[in-house]
Amino acid sequence: MTSLDTLPITAIKGIGPSQAERFARLGLRTVQDLLFHLPMRYQDRTRVVPMGALRPGDQAVVEGEVLHTEIKFGRRRMLLTRIADGTGSLTLRFFHFTAAQQAALARGTRLRCFGEVRTGATTLEMVHPEYRRVGEDAPVEEHFTPIYPATEGLQQPSLRRAIDAALARLDTHALPEWLPAALREELAFPALDHALQLLHRPPPDVALSALSEGRHPAQRRLAFEELLAHHLSLRRLRELTRREAAYPLKPTGKLTKAFLDALPFELTGAQRRVTKEIAADLRGAAPMQRLVQGDVGSGKTVVAALAVLMAVESGYQAAVMAPTEILAEQHYRNFARWLAPLGVNVVWLSGRQKGKARRAAVEAVATGAALVAVGTHALFQEDVEFAGLGLVVVDEQHRFGVHQRLALKEKGAKAGRHAHQLIMTATPIPRTLAQTAYADLDLSVIDELPPGRTPVETVVVPDNRREAVVQRVYSACAEGRQAYWVCTLIEESDVLQAQAAEDTAVLLREALPTLRVGLVHGRLKPDEKEAVMSAFKAGELDLLVATTVIEVGVDVPNASLMVIENAERLGLAQLHQLRGRVGRGAAKSACVLMYHGPLSETARERLAVMRETNDGFVIARKDLEIRGPGELLGTRQTGLQQLRIADLERDEDLLPRVAEVAAQLLRDYPSHVPPLVARWVGDDQRYAHV
Ligand code: ADP
Ligand code: MG
């Protein structure tokens, strides 16, 4: 028997090469792919609903006799047909119609219609329903009607026909089962072919509500399999990494000790623990792949500095990469300030750097004159060669996915040796989720804030109270504190964002003539930005008007007030990041979330969450509830490709079992793993084979 996982889609009658290309646009290449192309929703055309039982919003089949049909002239010309079935009546409304159509809808005609029920002026109605003339006892559909993800040139009927043919093949062709039988029994999972049959062609006795909520055992079974496949693919990646060679580092402790002695504070317990975990990794022969998660302000930078010094002590270079120029610049300043006194040369490498400065930096890195390089992605451009790169630190990696992590690892490789990777993120990731979404990484959590922090008090105010907010900025600055005023725009455009911030700065300078107001946005030249940020840091500016460029990493402990304009436009994760810029010193800090009403329901919920808690984990949980994990983490960010069936929030209870079963499969059924990964991760499994 041919196995359906390799049978090309053209084996289906009616699918030739040109049609196959359309299917390929949906990622469908084999008969198995077709079987795993599951409906996104269903319609119930299995029964005729009495009109008296219809509710607005229902999608339903109704059947009745035409009472009358007329053309109405409202704002638009339209055809109205009233039908009744003895339990009630319904209006069919058509904006596009022909004379023939009108004639066919004569009084007494028996019609069967399918459409969405809406509240009309006097009766319930359907706008442009599907309809046809029927006799008595015309048969209804035997199954719920699947609605598939479609694409141009490939609509529901073709998809249904192809999938029907694929389902028919299930009788004669094997679809391999990769889940161990004992597991299926334990979790009451149906067999694979049953699950697929049911999901494509649900019989009328299936609870449609369970299906639409994704909680039917057939869906749970497939969701589990999908999560398992992704988890296995990431684990495989990790195992491959473990087999790679790194430079085993032998930190002497000399520099780290001098650094710690010079710090004006003690490390927190969590910082010490995570530093130890990193030290153990660095001594290993395989490259470290560690994700350090710590809420904003938990002190990740110090931990990164310790890792960098361990590499340097061992005679290797370290590179520190940040996603934005501003954040990279700030790291550069910190590292230069901390490391120069220890005799460690730090260079700066950014994409905007040109000419002599860039050549000098590239040369220092290539000769080993510079032991530490800090910068943006420019650190890994083609012309940059490190003399002996032992460690790469990536800050705020939640902006990078698994593919970027891999690319970076390859770029950091030299003569078959890979640099250790340390990835820092402030995005709080629930542990079970991390086990699945970051299974290629080891995880450390800095779960303790430095002592003496007071929680940021957060208020939510409408923007018609702007004057009071401006007054509040004045009061804070009059007491010698500093403030941020963040302008938000939904547009990704740098130009528009910069313009909005410039306009706001002009207005605030007028309203607050005694304050020193600075402005920073993505359009400034790096040295201009640098000048403004240093001035703010040095206390030479009272108020910093900024775009969300300051979202990550900016650290000015004397700043105690943050105003975020149009806060309703931002997601919870971003609001939390921004608010993390204040409350870094001992002074009582506040965050004013100013909104432009009226607020949508989700915006209201988000702002309420911000007012109620400062805890990044709680906020992440709420974010999951309000928006779903896809948006919180983003597929790019989690490294999980588009999930087809599983939903990380809905199926969260499956995650612990996913990790266990993955281990079991690797141990007892290793040959199941590659085809299982191929089934679900498909083309993207490329990354597991680099
Ligand atoms: P994040 O985790 O958000 O990157 P940072 O590393 O920027 O946090 O640290 C936030 C602030 O806390 C900085 O001003 C830093 O100097 C300070 N800090 C870090 N660790 C400690 C500590 N153990 N005790 C006191 N302050 C600390
Ligand atoms: Mg940071």
Short mmCIF file of N, CA and C in Angstrom, two decimals, residues 395-512:
data_model
loop_
_atom_site.label_atom_id
_atom_site.label_comp_id
_atom_site.label_asym_id
_atom_site.label_seq_id
_atom_site.Cartn_x
_atom_site.Cartn_y
_atom_site.Cartn_z
N ASP A 395 19.98 40.66 23.23
CA ASP A 395 19.04 41.24 24.18
C ASP A 395 17.68 41.40 23.53
N GLU A 396 16.65 41.23 24.34
CA GLU A 396 15.27 41.40 23.89
C GLU A 396 14.98 40.54 22.67
N GLN A 397 15.31 39.27 22.77
CA GLN A 397 15.18 38.41 21.60
C GLN A 397 13.75 38.10 21.24
N HIS A 398 12.77 38.52 22.05
CA HIS A 398 11.40 38.18 21.67
C HIS A 398 11.06 38.73 20.29
N ARG A 399 11.95 39.56 19.77
CA ARG A 399 11.72 40.03 18.40
C ARG A 399 12.30 39.08 17.36
N PHE A 400 13.04 38.10 17.82
CA PHE A 400 13.64 37.15 16.87
C PHE A 400 13.02 35.77 17.04
N GLY A 401 12.88 35.06 15.97
CA GLY A 401 12.34 33.70 16.05
C GLY A 401 13.43 32.67 15.86
N VAL A 402 13.00 31.43 15.79
CA VAL A 402 13.95 30.33 15.72
C VAL A 402 14.86 30.44 14.50
N HIS A 403 14.33 30.93 13.38
CA HIS A 403 15.15 31.04 12.19
C HIS A 403 16.28 32.05 12.38
N GLN A 404 15.94 33.17 13.01
CA GLN A 404 16.98 34.17 13.26
C GLN A 404 18.03 33.64 14.23
N ARG A 405 17.55 32.92 15.26
CA ARG A 405 18.50 32.36 16.21
C ARG A 405 19.50 31.46 15.49
N LEU A 406 18.97 30.65 14.56
CA LEU A 406 19.84 29.74 13.83
C LEU A 406 20.82 30.47 12.94
N ALA A 407 20.29 31.46 12.22
CA ALA A 407 21.15 32.20 11.31
C ALA A 407 22.29 32.83 12.09
N LEU A 408 21.94 33.38 13.25
CA LEU A 408 22.94 34.03 14.08
C LEU A 408 24.00 33.03 14.53
N LYS A 409 23.52 31.86 14.89
CA LYS A 409 24.45 30.84 15.36
C LYS A 409 25.44 30.48 14.26
N GLU A 410 24.90 30.36 13.05
CA GLU A 410 25.78 30.01 11.93
C GLU A 410 26.78 31.11 11.66
N LYS A 411 26.32 32.36 11.77
CA LYS A 411 27.23 33.46 11.51
C LYS A 411 28.33 33.54 12.55
N GLY A 412 27.98 33.14 13.76
CA GLY A 412 28.97 33.21 14.83
C GLY A 412 29.93 32.03 14.80
N ALA A 413 29.76 31.13 13.81
CA ALA A 413 30.57 29.92 13.79
C ALA A 413 31.86 30.15 13.02
N LYS A 414 32.89 29.48 13.45
CA LYS A 414 34.16 29.59 12.75
C LYS A 414 34.89 28.26 12.88
N ALA A 415 35.36 27.76 11.78
CA ALA A 415 36.11 26.49 11.76
C ALA A 415 35.38 25.41 12.55
N GLY A 416 34.06 25.31 12.34
CA GLY A 416 33.30 24.24 12.97
C GLY A 416 32.98 24.47 14.43
N ARG A 417 33.41 25.60 14.96
CA ARG A 417 33.09 25.87 16.36
C ARG A 417 32.04 26.96 16.44
N HIS A 418 31.08 26.77 17.32
CA HIS A 418 30.01 27.74 17.47
C HIS A 418 30.18 28.53 18.76
N ALA A 419 29.77 29.79 18.67
CA ALA A 419 29.82 30.61 19.88
C ALA A 419 28.68 30.20 20.81
N HIS A 420 28.87 30.40 22.09
CA HIS A 420 27.78 30.23 23.05
C HIS A 420 26.76 31.33 22.83
N GLN A 421 25.48 30.99 23.03
CA GLN A 421 24.44 32.01 22.86
C GLN A 421 23.68 32.24 24.14
N LEU A 422 23.56 33.51 24.48
CA LEU A 422 22.76 33.89 25.64
C LEU A 422 21.70 34.86 25.15
N ILE A 423 20.45 34.52 25.40
CA ILE A 423 19.36 35.31 24.86
C ILE A 423 18.57 35.88 26.03
N MET A 424 18.36 37.19 26.01
CA MET A 424 17.67 37.82 27.14
C MET A 424 16.33 38.34 26.68
N THR A 425 15.29 38.05 27.44
CA THR A 425 14.01 38.62 27.07
C THR A 425 13.23 39.05 28.30
N ALA A 426 12.48 40.13 28.14
CA ALA A 426 11.60 40.59 29.21
C ALA A 426 10.19 40.07 28.99
N THR A 427 9.97 39.41 27.87
CA THR A 427 8.62 38.88 27.62
C THR A 427 8.37 37.71 28.55
N PRO A 428 7.40 37.83 29.42
CA PRO A 428 7.15 36.73 30.34
C PRO A 428 6.46 35.60 29.60
N ILE A 429 7.01 34.42 29.76
CA ILE A 429 6.47 33.27 29.05
C ILE A 429 6.13 32.22 30.09
N PRO A 430 4.87 31.84 30.19
CA PRO A 430 4.54 30.78 31.15
C PRO A 430 5.39 29.54 30.87
N ARG A 431 5.78 28.85 31.94
CA ARG A 431 6.79 27.80 31.81
C ARG A 431 6.38 26.69 30.83
N THR A 432 5.13 26.25 30.94
CA THR A 432 4.71 25.16 30.05
C THR A 432 4.77 25.61 28.59
N LEU A 433 4.43 26.87 28.38
CA LEU A 433 4.47 27.40 27.03
C LEU A 433 5.91 27.45 26.53
N ALA A 434 6.81 27.88 27.42
CA ALA A 434 8.21 27.98 27.05
C ALA A 434 8.77 26.61 26.68
N GLN A 435 8.31 25.58 27.41
CA GLN A 435 8.81 24.24 27.13
C GLN A 435 8.48 23.80 25.72
N THR A 436 7.33 24.28 25.22
CA THR A 436 6.96 23.91 23.86
C THR A 436 7.54 24.88 22.84
N ALA A 437 7.37 26.16 23.11
CA ALA A 437 7.72 27.17 22.11
C ALA A 437 9.23 27.42 22.05
N TYR A 438 9.93 27.15 23.15
CA TYR A 438 11.38 27.39 23.16
C TYR A 438 12.12 26.11 23.52
N ALA A 439 11.62 24.99 23.00
CA ALA A 439 12.22 23.71 23.38
C ALA A 439 13.65 23.59 22.87
N ASP A 440 14.07 24.49 21.99
CA ASP A 440 15.46 24.43 21.53
C ASP A 440 16.40 25.17 22.47
N LEU A 441 15.85 25.77 23.53
CA LEU A 441 16.67 26.55 24.44
C LEU A 441 16.54 26.04 25.87
N ASP A 442 17.58 26.28 26.68
CA ASP A 442 17.45 26.10 28.11
C ASP A 442 16.92 27.41 28.68
N LEU A 443 16.16 27.31 29.75
CA LEU A 443 15.50 28.51 30.27
C LEU A 443 15.98 28.83 31.68
N SER A 444 16.34 30.11 31.90
CA SER A 444 16.61 30.61 33.25
C SER A 444 15.65 31.76 33.51
N VAL A 445 15.18 31.86 34.73
CA VAL A 445 14.26 32.95 35.03
C VAL A 445 14.81 33.80 36.17
N ILE A 446 14.91 35.11 35.94
CA ILE A 446 15.24 36.03 37.03
C ILE A 446 13.92 36.47 37.63
N ASP A 447 13.54 35.78 38.72
CA ASP A 447 12.18 35.97 39.23
C ASP A 447 12.17 36.83 40.49
N GLU A 448 13.08 37.81 40.54
CA GLU A 448 13.17 38.62 41.76
C GLU A 448 13.63 40.01 41.31
N LEU A 449 12.99 41.04 41.80
CA LEU A 449 13.43 42.39 41.44
C LEU A 449 14.44 42.86 42.47
N PRO A 450 15.38 43.74 42.07
CA PRO A 450 16.30 44.31 43.06
C PRO A 450 15.50 44.97 44.18
N PRO A 451 16.05 44.96 45.39
CA PRO A 451 15.29 45.50 46.53
C PRO A 451 15.07 47.01 46.39
N GLY A 452 14.09 47.50 47.12
CA GLY A 452 13.89 48.95 47.21
C GLY A 452 13.07 49.53 46.08
N ARG A 453 12.51 48.70 45.25
CA ARG A 453 11.65 49.23 44.18
C ARG A 453 10.25 49.44 44.74
N THR A 454 9.66 50.60 44.42
CA THR A 454 8.25 50.77 44.78
C THR A 454 7.42 50.59 43.52
N PRO A 455 6.31 49.87 43.65
CA PRO A 455 5.50 49.62 42.45
C PRO A 455 5.05 50.94 41.82
N VAL A 456 4.96 50.94 40.51
CA VAL A 456 4.54 52.14 39.80
C VAL A 456 3.03 52.29 39.93
N GLU A 457 2.61 53.45 40.40
CA GLU A 457 1.17 53.70 40.49
C GLU A 457 0.66 54.09 39.10
N THR A 458 -0.39 53.43 38.65
CA THR A 458 -0.86 53.66 37.29
C THR A 458 -2.27 54.24 37.29
N VAL A 459 -2.47 55.33 36.56
CA VAL A 459 -3.81 55.89 36.44
C VAL A 459 -4.20 55.94 34.97
N VAL A 460 -5.48 55.83 34.74
CA VAL A 460 -6.01 55.84 33.38
C VAL A 460 -6.89 57.08 33.26
N VAL A 461 -6.56 57.97 32.34
CA VAL A 461 -7.37 59.20 32.21
C VAL A 461 -7.69 59.48 30.74
N PRO A 462 -8.88 60.06 30.51
CA PRO A 462 -9.23 60.43 29.14
C PRO A 462 -8.42 61.64 28.70
N ASP A 463 -8.20 61.78 27.39
CA ASP A 463 -7.31 62.87 26.95
C ASP A 463 -7.96 64.25 27.04
N ASN A 464 -9.23 64.32 27.44
CA ASN A 464 -9.77 65.67 27.69
C ASN A 464 -9.30 66.23 29.03
N ARG A 465 -8.54 65.39 29.79
CA ARG A 465 -7.93 65.89 31.03
C ARG A 465 -6.45 66.16 30.82
N ARG A 466 -6.08 66.39 29.61
CA ARG A 466 -4.69 66.61 29.24
C ARG A 466 -4.02 67.71 30.06
N GLU A 467 -4.74 68.81 30.31
CA GLU A 467 -4.12 69.92 31.05
C GLU A 467 -3.69 69.49 32.44
N ALA A 468 -4.54 68.69 33.08
CA ALA A 468 -4.19 68.20 34.42
C ALA A 468 -2.95 67.31 34.35
N VAL A 469 -2.83 66.54 33.27
CA VAL A 469 -1.67 65.66 33.11
C VAL A 469 -0.41 66.50 32.91
N VAL A 470 -0.52 67.55 32.10
CA VAL A 470 0.62 68.44 31.87
C VAL A 470 1.05 69.06 33.21
N GLN A 471 0.08 69.42 34.02
CA GLN A 471 0.36 69.99 35.34
C GLN A 471 1.12 68.99 36.20
N ARG A 472 0.75 67.74 36.07
CA ARG A 472 1.38 66.67 36.85
C ARG A 472 2.85 66.51 36.44
N VAL A 473 3.10 66.65 35.15
CA VAL A 473 4.48 66.60 34.66
C VAL A 473 5.26 67.75 35.29
N TYR A 474 4.62 68.92 35.32
CA TYR A 474 5.29 70.08 35.89
C TYR A 474 5.67 69.83 37.34
N SER A 475 4.70 69.32 38.12
CA SER A 475 4.96 69.10 39.55
C SER A 475 6.10 68.12 39.76
N ALA A 476 6.10 67.02 39.00
CA ALA A 476 7.16 66.02 39.17
C ALA A 476 8.52 66.64 38.87
N CYS A 477 8.61 67.39 37.79
CA CYS A 477 9.89 67.97 37.40
C CYS A 477 10.31 69.07 38.37
N ALA A 478 9.33 69.79 38.91
CA ALA A 478 9.64 70.84 39.88
C ALA A 478 10.28 70.24 41.13
N GLU A 479 9.98 68.98 41.41
CA GLU A 479 10.60 68.32 42.57
C GLU A 479 11.95 67.71 42.23
N GLY A 480 12.45 67.99 41.03
CA GLY A 480 13.76 67.47 40.66
C GLY A 480 13.72 66.11 40.01
N ARG A 481 12.49 65.60 39.76
CA ARG A 481 12.38 64.31 39.07
C ARG A 481 12.30 64.56 37.56
N GLN A 482 12.36 63.47 36.80
CA GLN A 482 12.25 63.58 35.35
C GLN A 482 11.06 62.79 34.85
N ALA A 483 10.65 63.11 33.63
CA ALA A 483 9.45 62.46 33.10
C ALA A 483 9.61 62.11 31.62
N TYR A 484 8.88 61.07 31.21
CA TYR A 484 8.77 60.71 29.79
C TYR A 484 7.36 61.06 29.30
N TRP A 485 7.29 61.49 28.09
CA TRP A 485 5.98 61.67 27.44
C TRP A 485 6.04 60.88 26.14
N VAL A 486 5.30 59.79 26.09
CA VAL A 486 5.41 58.89 24.95
C VAL A 486 4.25 59.11 23.97
N CYS A 487 4.60 59.35 22.72
CA CYS A 487 3.59 59.53 21.68
C CYS A 487 3.46 58.22 20.92
N THR A 488 2.24 57.80 20.69
CA THR A 488 2.05 56.53 19.98
C THR A 488 1.27 56.78 18.70
N LEU A 489 1.60 56.05 17.72
CA LEU A 489 0.86 56.07 16.46
C LEU A 489 0.73 54.63 16.03
N ILE A 490 -0.39 54.29 15.40
CA ILE A 490 -0.51 52.90 14.96
C ILE A 490 0.37 52.68 13.73
N GLU A 491 0.50 53.73 12.92
CA GLU A 491 1.28 53.58 11.69
C GLU A 491 2.70 53.16 12.00
N GLU A 492 3.22 52.27 11.18
CA GLU A 492 4.59 51.83 11.36
C GLU A 492 5.55 52.90 10.89
N SER A 493 5.02 53.90 10.19
CA SER A 493 5.88 54.88 9.54
C SER A 493 6.72 55.70 10.53
N ASP A 494 8.00 55.62 10.37
CA ASP A 494 8.94 56.42 11.15
C ASP A 494 8.65 57.89 11.02
N VAL A 495 8.35 58.29 9.77
CA VAL A 495 8.16 59.71 9.47
C VAL A 495 6.97 60.27 10.25
N LEU A 496 5.84 59.55 10.17
CA LEU A 496 4.64 60.03 10.87
C LEU A 496 4.84 60.03 12.38
N GLN A 497 5.50 58.98 12.86
CA GLN A 497 5.75 58.90 14.30
C GLN A 497 6.59 60.08 14.76
N ALA A 498 7.63 60.34 13.98
CA ALA A 498 8.53 61.44 14.32
C ALA A 498 7.76 62.76 14.32
N GLN A 499 6.91 62.92 13.30
CA GLN A 499 6.12 64.15 13.19
C GLN A 499 5.23 64.34 14.41
N ALA A 500 4.55 63.27 14.81
CA ALA A 500 3.66 63.35 15.97
C ALA A 500 4.44 63.76 17.21
N ALA A 501 5.62 63.16 17.37
CA ALA A 501 6.43 63.48 18.55
C ALA A 501 6.91 64.93 18.49
N GLU A 502 7.29 65.38 17.29
CA GLU A 502 7.74 66.77 17.15
C GLU A 502 6.63 67.74 17.51
N ASP A 503 5.42 67.47 16.99
CA ASP A 503 4.28 68.34 17.30
C ASP A 503 4.01 68.39 18.79
N THR A 504 4.06 67.22 19.41
CA THR A 504 3.81 67.16 20.85
C THR A 504 4.87 67.93 21.61
N ALA A 505 6.12 67.81 21.18
CA ALA A 505 7.20 68.52 21.86
C ALA A 505 6.98 70.03 21.78
N VAL A 506 6.54 70.51 20.62
CA VAL A 506 6.29 71.94 20.46
C VAL A 506 5.22 72.40 21.45
N LEU A 507 4.12 71.63 21.50
CA LEU A 507 3.01 71.99 22.40
C LEU A 507 3.45 71.97 23.86
N LEU A 508 4.23 70.94 24.22
CA LEU A 508 4.64 70.84 25.62
C LEU A 508 5.64 71.93 25.99
N ARG A 509 6.49 72.30 25.05
CA ARG A 509 7.43 73.40 25.34
C ARG A 509 6.68 74.69 25.59
N GLU A 510 5.59 74.89 24.84
CA GLU A 510 4.77 76.08 25.06
C GLU A 510 4.09 76.03 26.41
N ALA A 511 3.53 74.86 26.74
CA ALA A 511 2.77 74.73 27.98
C ALA A 511 3.68 74.75 29.20
N LEU A 512 4.93 74.32 29.03
CA LEU A 512 5.84 74.20 30.17
C LEU A 512 7.14 74.97 29.89
#
